[in-house]
Tab-separated table of C-alpha atoms in Angstrom:
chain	number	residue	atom	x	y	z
A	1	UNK	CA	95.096	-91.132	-15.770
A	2	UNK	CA	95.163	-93.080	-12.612
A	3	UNK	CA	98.457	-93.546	-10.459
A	4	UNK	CA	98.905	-95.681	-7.597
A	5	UNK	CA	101.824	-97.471	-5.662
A	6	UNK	CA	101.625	-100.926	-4.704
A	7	UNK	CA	104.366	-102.708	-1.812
A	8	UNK	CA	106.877	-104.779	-3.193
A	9	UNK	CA	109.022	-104.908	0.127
A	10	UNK	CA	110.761	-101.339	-1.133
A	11	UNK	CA	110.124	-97.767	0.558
A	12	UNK	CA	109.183	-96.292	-2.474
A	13	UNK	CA	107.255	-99.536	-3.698
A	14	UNK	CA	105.673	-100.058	-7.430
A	15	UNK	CA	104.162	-97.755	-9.769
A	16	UNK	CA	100.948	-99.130	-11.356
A	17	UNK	CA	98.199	-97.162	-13.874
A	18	UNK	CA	94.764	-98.169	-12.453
A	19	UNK	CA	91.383	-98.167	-14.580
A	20	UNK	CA	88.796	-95.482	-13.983
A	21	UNK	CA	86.877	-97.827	-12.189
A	22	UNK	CA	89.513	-98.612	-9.772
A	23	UNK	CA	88.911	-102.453	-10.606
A	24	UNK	CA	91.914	-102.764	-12.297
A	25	UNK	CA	95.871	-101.857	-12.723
A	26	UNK	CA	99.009	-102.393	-15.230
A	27	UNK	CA	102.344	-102.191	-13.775
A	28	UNK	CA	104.734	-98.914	-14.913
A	29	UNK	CA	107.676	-100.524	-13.954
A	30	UNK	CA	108.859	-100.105	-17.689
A	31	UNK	CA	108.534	-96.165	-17.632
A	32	UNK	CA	109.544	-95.513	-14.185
A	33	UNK	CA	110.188	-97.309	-11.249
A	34	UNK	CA	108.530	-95.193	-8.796
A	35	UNK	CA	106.192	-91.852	-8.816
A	36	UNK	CA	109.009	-89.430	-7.855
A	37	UNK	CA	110.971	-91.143	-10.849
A	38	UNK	CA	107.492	-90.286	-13.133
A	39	UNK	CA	107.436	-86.825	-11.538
A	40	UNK	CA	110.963	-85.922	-11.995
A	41	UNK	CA	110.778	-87.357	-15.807
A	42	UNK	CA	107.385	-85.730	-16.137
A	43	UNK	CA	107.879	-84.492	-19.837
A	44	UNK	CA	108.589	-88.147	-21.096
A	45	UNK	CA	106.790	-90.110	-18.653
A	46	UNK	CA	103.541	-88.969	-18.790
A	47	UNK	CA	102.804	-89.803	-22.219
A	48	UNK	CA	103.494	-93.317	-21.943
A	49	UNK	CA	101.860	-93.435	-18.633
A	50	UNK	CA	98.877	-92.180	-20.667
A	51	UNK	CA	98.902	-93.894	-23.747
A	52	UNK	CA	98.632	-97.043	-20.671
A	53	UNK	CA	95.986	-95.753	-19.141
A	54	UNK	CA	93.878	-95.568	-22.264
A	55	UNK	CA	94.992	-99.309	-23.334
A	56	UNK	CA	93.640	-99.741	-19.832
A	57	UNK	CA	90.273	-98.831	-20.528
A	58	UNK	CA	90.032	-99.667	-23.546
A	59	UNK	CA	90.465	-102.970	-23.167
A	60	UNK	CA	93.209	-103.392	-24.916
A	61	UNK	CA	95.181	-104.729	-22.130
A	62	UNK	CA	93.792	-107.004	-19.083
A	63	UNK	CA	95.060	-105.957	-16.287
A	64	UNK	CA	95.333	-107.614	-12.569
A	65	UNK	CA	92.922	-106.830	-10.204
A	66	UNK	CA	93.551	-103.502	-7.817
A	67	UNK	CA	93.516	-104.458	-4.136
A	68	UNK	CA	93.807	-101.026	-2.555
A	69	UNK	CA	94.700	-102.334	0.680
A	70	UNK	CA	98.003	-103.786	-0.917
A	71	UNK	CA	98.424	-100.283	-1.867
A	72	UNK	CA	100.738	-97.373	0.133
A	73	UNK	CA	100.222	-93.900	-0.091
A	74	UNK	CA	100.853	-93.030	-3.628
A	75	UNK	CA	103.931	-90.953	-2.762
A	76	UNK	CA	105.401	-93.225	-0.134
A	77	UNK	CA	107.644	-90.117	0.795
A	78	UNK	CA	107.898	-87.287	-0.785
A	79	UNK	CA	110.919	-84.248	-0.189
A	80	UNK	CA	108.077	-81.764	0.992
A	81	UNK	CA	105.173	-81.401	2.688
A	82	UNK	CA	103.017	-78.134	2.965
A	83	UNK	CA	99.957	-77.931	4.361
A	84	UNK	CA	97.889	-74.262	3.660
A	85	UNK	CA	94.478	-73.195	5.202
A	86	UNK	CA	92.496	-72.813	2.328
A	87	UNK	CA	89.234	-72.337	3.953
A	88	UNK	CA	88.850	-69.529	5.879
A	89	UNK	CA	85.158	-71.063	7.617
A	90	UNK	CA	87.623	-73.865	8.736
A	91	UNK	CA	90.264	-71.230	10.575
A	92	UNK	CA	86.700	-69.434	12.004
A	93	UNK	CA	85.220	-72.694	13.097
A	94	UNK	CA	88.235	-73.399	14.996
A	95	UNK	CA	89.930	-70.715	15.945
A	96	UNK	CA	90.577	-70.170	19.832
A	97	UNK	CA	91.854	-66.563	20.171
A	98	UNK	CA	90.132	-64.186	20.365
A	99	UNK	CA	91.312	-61.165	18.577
A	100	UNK	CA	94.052	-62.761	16.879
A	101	UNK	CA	96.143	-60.656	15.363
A	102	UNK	CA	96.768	-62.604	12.691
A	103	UNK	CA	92.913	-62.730	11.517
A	104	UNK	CA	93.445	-59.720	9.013
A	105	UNK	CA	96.530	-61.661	7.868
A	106	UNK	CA	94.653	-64.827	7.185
A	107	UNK	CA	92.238	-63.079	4.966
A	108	UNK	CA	95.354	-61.197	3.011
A	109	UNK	CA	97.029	-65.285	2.390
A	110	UNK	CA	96.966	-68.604	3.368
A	111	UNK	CA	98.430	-69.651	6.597
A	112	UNK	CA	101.049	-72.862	6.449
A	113	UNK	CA	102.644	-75.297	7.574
A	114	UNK	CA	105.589	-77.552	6.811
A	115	UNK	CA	104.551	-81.364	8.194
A	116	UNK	CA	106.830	-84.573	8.329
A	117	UNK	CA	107.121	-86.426	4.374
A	118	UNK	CA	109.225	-89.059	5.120
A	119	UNK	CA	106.912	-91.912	5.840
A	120	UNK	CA	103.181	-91.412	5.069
A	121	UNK	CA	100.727	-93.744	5.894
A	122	UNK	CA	98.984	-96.444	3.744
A	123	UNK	CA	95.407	-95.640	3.203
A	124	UNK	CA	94.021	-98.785	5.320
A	125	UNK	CA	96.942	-98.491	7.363
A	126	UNK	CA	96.403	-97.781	11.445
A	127	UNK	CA	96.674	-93.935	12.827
A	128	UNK	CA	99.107	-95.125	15.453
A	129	UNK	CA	99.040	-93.447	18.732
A	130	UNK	CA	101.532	-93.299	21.876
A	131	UNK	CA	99.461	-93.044	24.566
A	132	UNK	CA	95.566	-92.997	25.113
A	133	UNK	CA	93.877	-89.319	25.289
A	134	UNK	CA	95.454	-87.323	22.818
A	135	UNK	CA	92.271	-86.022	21.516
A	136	UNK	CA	92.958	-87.748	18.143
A	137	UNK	CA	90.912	-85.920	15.293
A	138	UNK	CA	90.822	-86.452	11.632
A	139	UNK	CA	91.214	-83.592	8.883
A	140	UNK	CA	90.083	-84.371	5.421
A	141	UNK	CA	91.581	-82.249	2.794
A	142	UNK	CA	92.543	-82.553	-0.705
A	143	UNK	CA	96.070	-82.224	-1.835
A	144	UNK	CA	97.934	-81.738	-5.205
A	145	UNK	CA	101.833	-82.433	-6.492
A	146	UNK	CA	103.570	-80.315	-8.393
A	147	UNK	CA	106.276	-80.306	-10.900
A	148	UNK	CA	108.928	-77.807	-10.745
A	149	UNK	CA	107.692	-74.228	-8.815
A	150	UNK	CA	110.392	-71.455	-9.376
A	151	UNK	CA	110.384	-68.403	-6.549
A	152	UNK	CA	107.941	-65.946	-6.753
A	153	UNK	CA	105.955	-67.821	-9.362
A	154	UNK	CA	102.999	-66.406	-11.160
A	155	UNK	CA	99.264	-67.669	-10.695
A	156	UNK	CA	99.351	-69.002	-14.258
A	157	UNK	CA	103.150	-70.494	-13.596
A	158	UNK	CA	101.455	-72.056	-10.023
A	159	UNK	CA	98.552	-73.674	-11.475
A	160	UNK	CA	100.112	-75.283	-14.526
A	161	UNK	CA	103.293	-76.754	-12.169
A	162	UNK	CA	99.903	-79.051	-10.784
A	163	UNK	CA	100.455	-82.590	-11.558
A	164	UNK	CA	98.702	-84.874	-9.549
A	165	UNK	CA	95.784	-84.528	-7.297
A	166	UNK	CA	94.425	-86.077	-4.494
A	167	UNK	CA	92.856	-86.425	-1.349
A	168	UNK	CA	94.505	-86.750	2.731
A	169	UNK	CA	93.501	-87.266	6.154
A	170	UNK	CA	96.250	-84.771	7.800
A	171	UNK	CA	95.825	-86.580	11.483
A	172	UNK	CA	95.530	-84.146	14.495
A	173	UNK	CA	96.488	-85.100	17.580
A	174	UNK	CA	94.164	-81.636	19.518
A	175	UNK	CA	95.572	-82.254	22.808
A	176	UNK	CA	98.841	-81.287	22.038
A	177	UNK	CA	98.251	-78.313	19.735
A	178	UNK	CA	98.330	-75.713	22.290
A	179	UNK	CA	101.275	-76.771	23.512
A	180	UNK	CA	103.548	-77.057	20.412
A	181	UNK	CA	101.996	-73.515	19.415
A	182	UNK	CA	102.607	-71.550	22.530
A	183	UNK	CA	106.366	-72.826	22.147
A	184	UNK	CA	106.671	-70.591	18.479
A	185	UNK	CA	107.971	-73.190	16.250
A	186	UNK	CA	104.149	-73.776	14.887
A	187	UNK	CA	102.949	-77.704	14.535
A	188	UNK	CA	104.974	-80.820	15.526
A	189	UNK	CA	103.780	-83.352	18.217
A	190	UNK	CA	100.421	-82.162	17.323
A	191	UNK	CA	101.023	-83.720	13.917
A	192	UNK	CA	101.654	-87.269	13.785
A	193	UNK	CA	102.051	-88.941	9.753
A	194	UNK	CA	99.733	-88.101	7.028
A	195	UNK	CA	97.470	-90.745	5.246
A	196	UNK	CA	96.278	-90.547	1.761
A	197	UNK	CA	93.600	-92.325	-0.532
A	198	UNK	CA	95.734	-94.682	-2.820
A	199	UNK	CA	95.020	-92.950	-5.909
A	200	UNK	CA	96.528	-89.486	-7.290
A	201	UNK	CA	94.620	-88.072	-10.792
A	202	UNK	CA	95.699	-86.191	-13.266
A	203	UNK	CA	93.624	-82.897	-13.491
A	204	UNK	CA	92.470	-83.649	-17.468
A	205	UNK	CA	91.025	-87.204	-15.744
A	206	UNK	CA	88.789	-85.038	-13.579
A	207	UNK	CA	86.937	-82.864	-16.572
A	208	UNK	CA	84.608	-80.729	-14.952
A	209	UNK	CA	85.064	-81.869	-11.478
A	210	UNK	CA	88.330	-79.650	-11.531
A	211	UNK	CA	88.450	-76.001	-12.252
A	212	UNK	CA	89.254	-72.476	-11.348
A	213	UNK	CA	92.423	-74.590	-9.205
A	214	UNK	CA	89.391	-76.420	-7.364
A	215	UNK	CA	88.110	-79.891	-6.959
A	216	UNK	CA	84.870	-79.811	-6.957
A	217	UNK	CA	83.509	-82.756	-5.483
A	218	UNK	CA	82.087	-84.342	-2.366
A	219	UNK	CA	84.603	-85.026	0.399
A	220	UNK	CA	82.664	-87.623	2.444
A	221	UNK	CA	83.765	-88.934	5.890
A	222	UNK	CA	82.132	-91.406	8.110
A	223	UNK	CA	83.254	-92.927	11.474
A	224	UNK	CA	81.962	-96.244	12.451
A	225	UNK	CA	79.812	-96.415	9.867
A	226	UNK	CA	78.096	-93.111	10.969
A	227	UNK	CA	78.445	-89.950	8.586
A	228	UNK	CA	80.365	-86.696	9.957
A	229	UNK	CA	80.476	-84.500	6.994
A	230	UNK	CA	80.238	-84.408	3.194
A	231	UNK	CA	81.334	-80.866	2.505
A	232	UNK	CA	81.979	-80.001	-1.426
A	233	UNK	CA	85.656	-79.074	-1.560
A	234	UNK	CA	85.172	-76.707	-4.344
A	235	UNK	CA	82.782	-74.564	-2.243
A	236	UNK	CA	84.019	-71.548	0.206
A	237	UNK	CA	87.449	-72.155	-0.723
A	238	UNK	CA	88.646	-68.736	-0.190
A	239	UNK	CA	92.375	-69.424	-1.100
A	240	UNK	CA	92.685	-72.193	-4.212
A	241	UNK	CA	95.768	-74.250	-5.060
A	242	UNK	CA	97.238	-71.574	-7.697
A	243	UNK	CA	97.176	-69.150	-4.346
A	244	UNK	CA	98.508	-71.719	-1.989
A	245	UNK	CA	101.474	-72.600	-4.653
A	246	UNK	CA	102.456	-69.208	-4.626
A	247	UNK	CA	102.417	-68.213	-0.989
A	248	UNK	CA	104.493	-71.185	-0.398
A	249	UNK	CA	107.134	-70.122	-3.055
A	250	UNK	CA	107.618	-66.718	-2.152
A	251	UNK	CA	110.973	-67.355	-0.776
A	252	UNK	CA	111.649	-70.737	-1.856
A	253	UNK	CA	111.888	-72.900	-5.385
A	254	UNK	CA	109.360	-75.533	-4.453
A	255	UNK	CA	111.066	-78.958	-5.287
A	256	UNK	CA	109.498	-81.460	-8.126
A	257	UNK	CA	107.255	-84.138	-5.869
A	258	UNK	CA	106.174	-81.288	-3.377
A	259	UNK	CA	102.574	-82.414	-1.764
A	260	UNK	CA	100.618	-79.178	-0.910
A	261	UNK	CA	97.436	-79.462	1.225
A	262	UNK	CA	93.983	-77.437	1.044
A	263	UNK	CA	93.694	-77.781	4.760
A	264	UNK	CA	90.131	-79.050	5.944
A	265	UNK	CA	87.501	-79.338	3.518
A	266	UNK	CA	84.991	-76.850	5.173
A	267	UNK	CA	81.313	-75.290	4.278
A	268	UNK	CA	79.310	-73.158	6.061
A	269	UNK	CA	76.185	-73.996	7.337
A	270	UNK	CA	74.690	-73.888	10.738
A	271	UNK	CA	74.240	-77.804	11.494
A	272	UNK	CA	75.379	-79.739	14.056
A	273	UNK	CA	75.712	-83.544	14.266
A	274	UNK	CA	74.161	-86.272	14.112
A	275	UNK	CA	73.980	-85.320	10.146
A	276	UNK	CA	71.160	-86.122	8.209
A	277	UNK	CA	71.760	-87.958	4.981
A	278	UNK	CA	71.712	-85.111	2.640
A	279	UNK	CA	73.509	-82.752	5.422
A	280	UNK	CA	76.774	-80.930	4.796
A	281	UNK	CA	78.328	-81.820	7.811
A	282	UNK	CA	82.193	-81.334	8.854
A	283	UNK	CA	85.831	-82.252	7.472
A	284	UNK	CA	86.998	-82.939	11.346
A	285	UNK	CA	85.790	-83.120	15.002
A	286	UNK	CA	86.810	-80.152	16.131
A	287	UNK	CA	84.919	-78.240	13.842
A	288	UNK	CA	81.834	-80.411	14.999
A	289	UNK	CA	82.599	-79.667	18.393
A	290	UNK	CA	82.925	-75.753	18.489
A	291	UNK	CA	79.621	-75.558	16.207
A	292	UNK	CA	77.681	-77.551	18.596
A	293	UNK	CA	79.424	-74.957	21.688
A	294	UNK	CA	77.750	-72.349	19.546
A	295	UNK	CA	74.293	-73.828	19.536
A	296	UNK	CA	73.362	-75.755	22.448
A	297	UNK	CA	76.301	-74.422	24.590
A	298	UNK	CA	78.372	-77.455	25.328
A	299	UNK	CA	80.609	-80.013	22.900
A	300	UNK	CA	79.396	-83.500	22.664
A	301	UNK	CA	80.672	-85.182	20.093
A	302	UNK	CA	83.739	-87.132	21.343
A	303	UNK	CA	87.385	-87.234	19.866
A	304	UNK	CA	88.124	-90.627	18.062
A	305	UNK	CA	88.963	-93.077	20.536
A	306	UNK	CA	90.894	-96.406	20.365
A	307	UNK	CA	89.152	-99.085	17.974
A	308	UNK	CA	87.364	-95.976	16.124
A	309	UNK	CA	87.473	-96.408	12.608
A	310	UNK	CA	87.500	-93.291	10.151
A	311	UNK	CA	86.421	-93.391	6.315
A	312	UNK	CA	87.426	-90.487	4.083
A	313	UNK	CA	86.041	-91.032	0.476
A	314	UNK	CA	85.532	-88.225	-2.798
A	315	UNK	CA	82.696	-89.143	-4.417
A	316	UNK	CA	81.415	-87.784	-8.198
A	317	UNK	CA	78.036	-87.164	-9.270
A	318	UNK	CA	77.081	-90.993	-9.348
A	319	UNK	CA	78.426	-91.915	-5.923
A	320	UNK	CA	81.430	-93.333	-7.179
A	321	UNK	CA	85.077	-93.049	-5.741
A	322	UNK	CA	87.293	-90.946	-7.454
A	323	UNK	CA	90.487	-91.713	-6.072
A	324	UNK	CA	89.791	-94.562	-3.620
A	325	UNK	CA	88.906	-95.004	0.286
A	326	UNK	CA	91.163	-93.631	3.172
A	327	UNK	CA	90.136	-96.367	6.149
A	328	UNK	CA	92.248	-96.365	9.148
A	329	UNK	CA	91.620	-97.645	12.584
A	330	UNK	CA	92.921	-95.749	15.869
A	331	UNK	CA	95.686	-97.811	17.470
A	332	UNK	CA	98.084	-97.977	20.638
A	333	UNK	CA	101.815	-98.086	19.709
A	334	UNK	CA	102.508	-101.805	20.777
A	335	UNK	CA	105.006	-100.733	23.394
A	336	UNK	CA	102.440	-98.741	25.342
A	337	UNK	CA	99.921	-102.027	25.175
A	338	UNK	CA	101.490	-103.309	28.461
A	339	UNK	CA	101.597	-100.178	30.772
């Protein structure tokens, strides 16, 4: 099944079932009032949410037409946020010491980090900035949300706590990264809100597109119309969700509603941009950047500026959009407009 949440003037807004063809939804306010209601009454819940969806499709019920951009994130806000590193050709791509001493540790687990989950951002709403020049980048990654993780879970315990899955654009803000690193506390001006596509699946709606903990499907990204990447995020994924669940329970239960993140979608390849149409291409810009440092020596390809507009879709076999369109604009905070 298909879950979304539309506004309805509430910070957790309005749980609605949407068709497989994202043309259509029927409200859940019956079952439960919001997703982290569903989530945290998975075991009754989802059956009814189900036996919905299929009236859904079937036909059996009409439905109002689904208008993603009345739609927020699908978890509004959510009690945790964990973003991993899942692909290690990501982590090589941008990595900017030399040496590190934490490259043998990368390759033992997943790196992570713990980003802000109290407001997410719509998926056509606006990556707001404070001030021009930040070196704003997009990351597209796919995300799940589990149920219930206890400490020290097994694989098999990890992977079947997987509820919900998704896809993210985990903003960047490059400029700062340095900075909030050298200070030892690890990301947090560098990481402004996350955005997400409006739709989370349930892995049984995904058949063969998920599998070995993997979604394996296109993650396709354009900016102004132009396309940046269209890496499969089931490929070179050298840590999958079942080992990114467990490295982030190792000393911690992991809370029902907890959003973890693949980190960017990443293949390798030796391209460089502008992508041809059947080209792999990149989940951000500063991968783009450091490949094309490699191979003609200099970076070209610019950070988003103001006005840019980003487009983060999954696509199946056919084209079609699994869980709906990310499309945000880059904007000024209004109170830096006048300075």
């Amino acid at each position: 099944m298909k879950l979304a949440t539309l506004r309805n003037g509430r910070p957790d807004g309005h749980l609605v079932i949407v068709s497989k063809d994202l043309a259509r939804f029927a409200s859940a306010g019956r079952i439960a009032s919001n997703l982290q209601d569903a989530l945290d009454e998975w075991e009754r819940c989802a059956p009814i949410l189900r036996a919905v969806s299929d009236q859904l499709n079937n036909g059996e019920i009409a439905g109002m037409p689904f208008d993603p951009r009345e739609a927020l994130a699908p978890l509004p806000r959510a009690y945790q946020w964990i973003d991993g590193s899942g692909y290690m050709v990501h982590l090589d791509r941008v990595r900017t010491l030399k040496g590190s001493r934490d490259e043998e540790l990368q390759n033992e687990r997943p790196l992570m980090y713990q980003g802000g989950s109290d407001s997410f951002v719509a998926p056509t709403g606006p990556i707001v900035v404070p001030e021009d020049g930040l070196a704003v980048d997009f990351e597209a990654e796919v995300v799940v949300v589990t149920g219930h993780v206890p400490m020290r879970p097994s694989r098999e315990v990890a992977s079947a706590a997987i509820r919900l899955i998704g896809i993210c654009n985990d903003v960047s803000l490059r400029r700062l990264v340095l900075d909030d690193l050298q200070n030892g506390f690890g990301f947090f001006h560098a990481k402004p809100a996350t955005s997400f596509a409006p739709i989370f699946v349930t892995p049984d709606e995904l058949g063969e597109s998920w599998k070995d903990n993997r979604l394996h499907l296109k993650v396709r990204v354009h900016v102004n119309n132009s396309l940046y990447g269209q890496p499969n995020a089931g490929k070179d994924m050298r840590f999958d969700f079942a080992d990114l669940i467990v490295t982030a329970a190792q000393t911690r239960e992991l809370g029902v509603g907890t959003i973890i993140g693949s980190g960017t979608v990443a293949n390798a390849h030796d391209e460089i941009l502008p992508l041809k149409h059947d080209g792999i291409g990149f989940g951000c810009i500063a991968e783009a950047r450091t490949a094309e440092k490699s191979k003609i020596g200099k970076a070209r390809t610019p950070f988003l500026a103001l006005g840019d507009i980003v487009r983060i879709n999954a696509v199946d076999a056919d084209n079609r959009s699994v869980f709906g369109s990310i499309e945000q604009v880059v904007k000024l905070l209004a109170s830096a407009e006048g300075r």
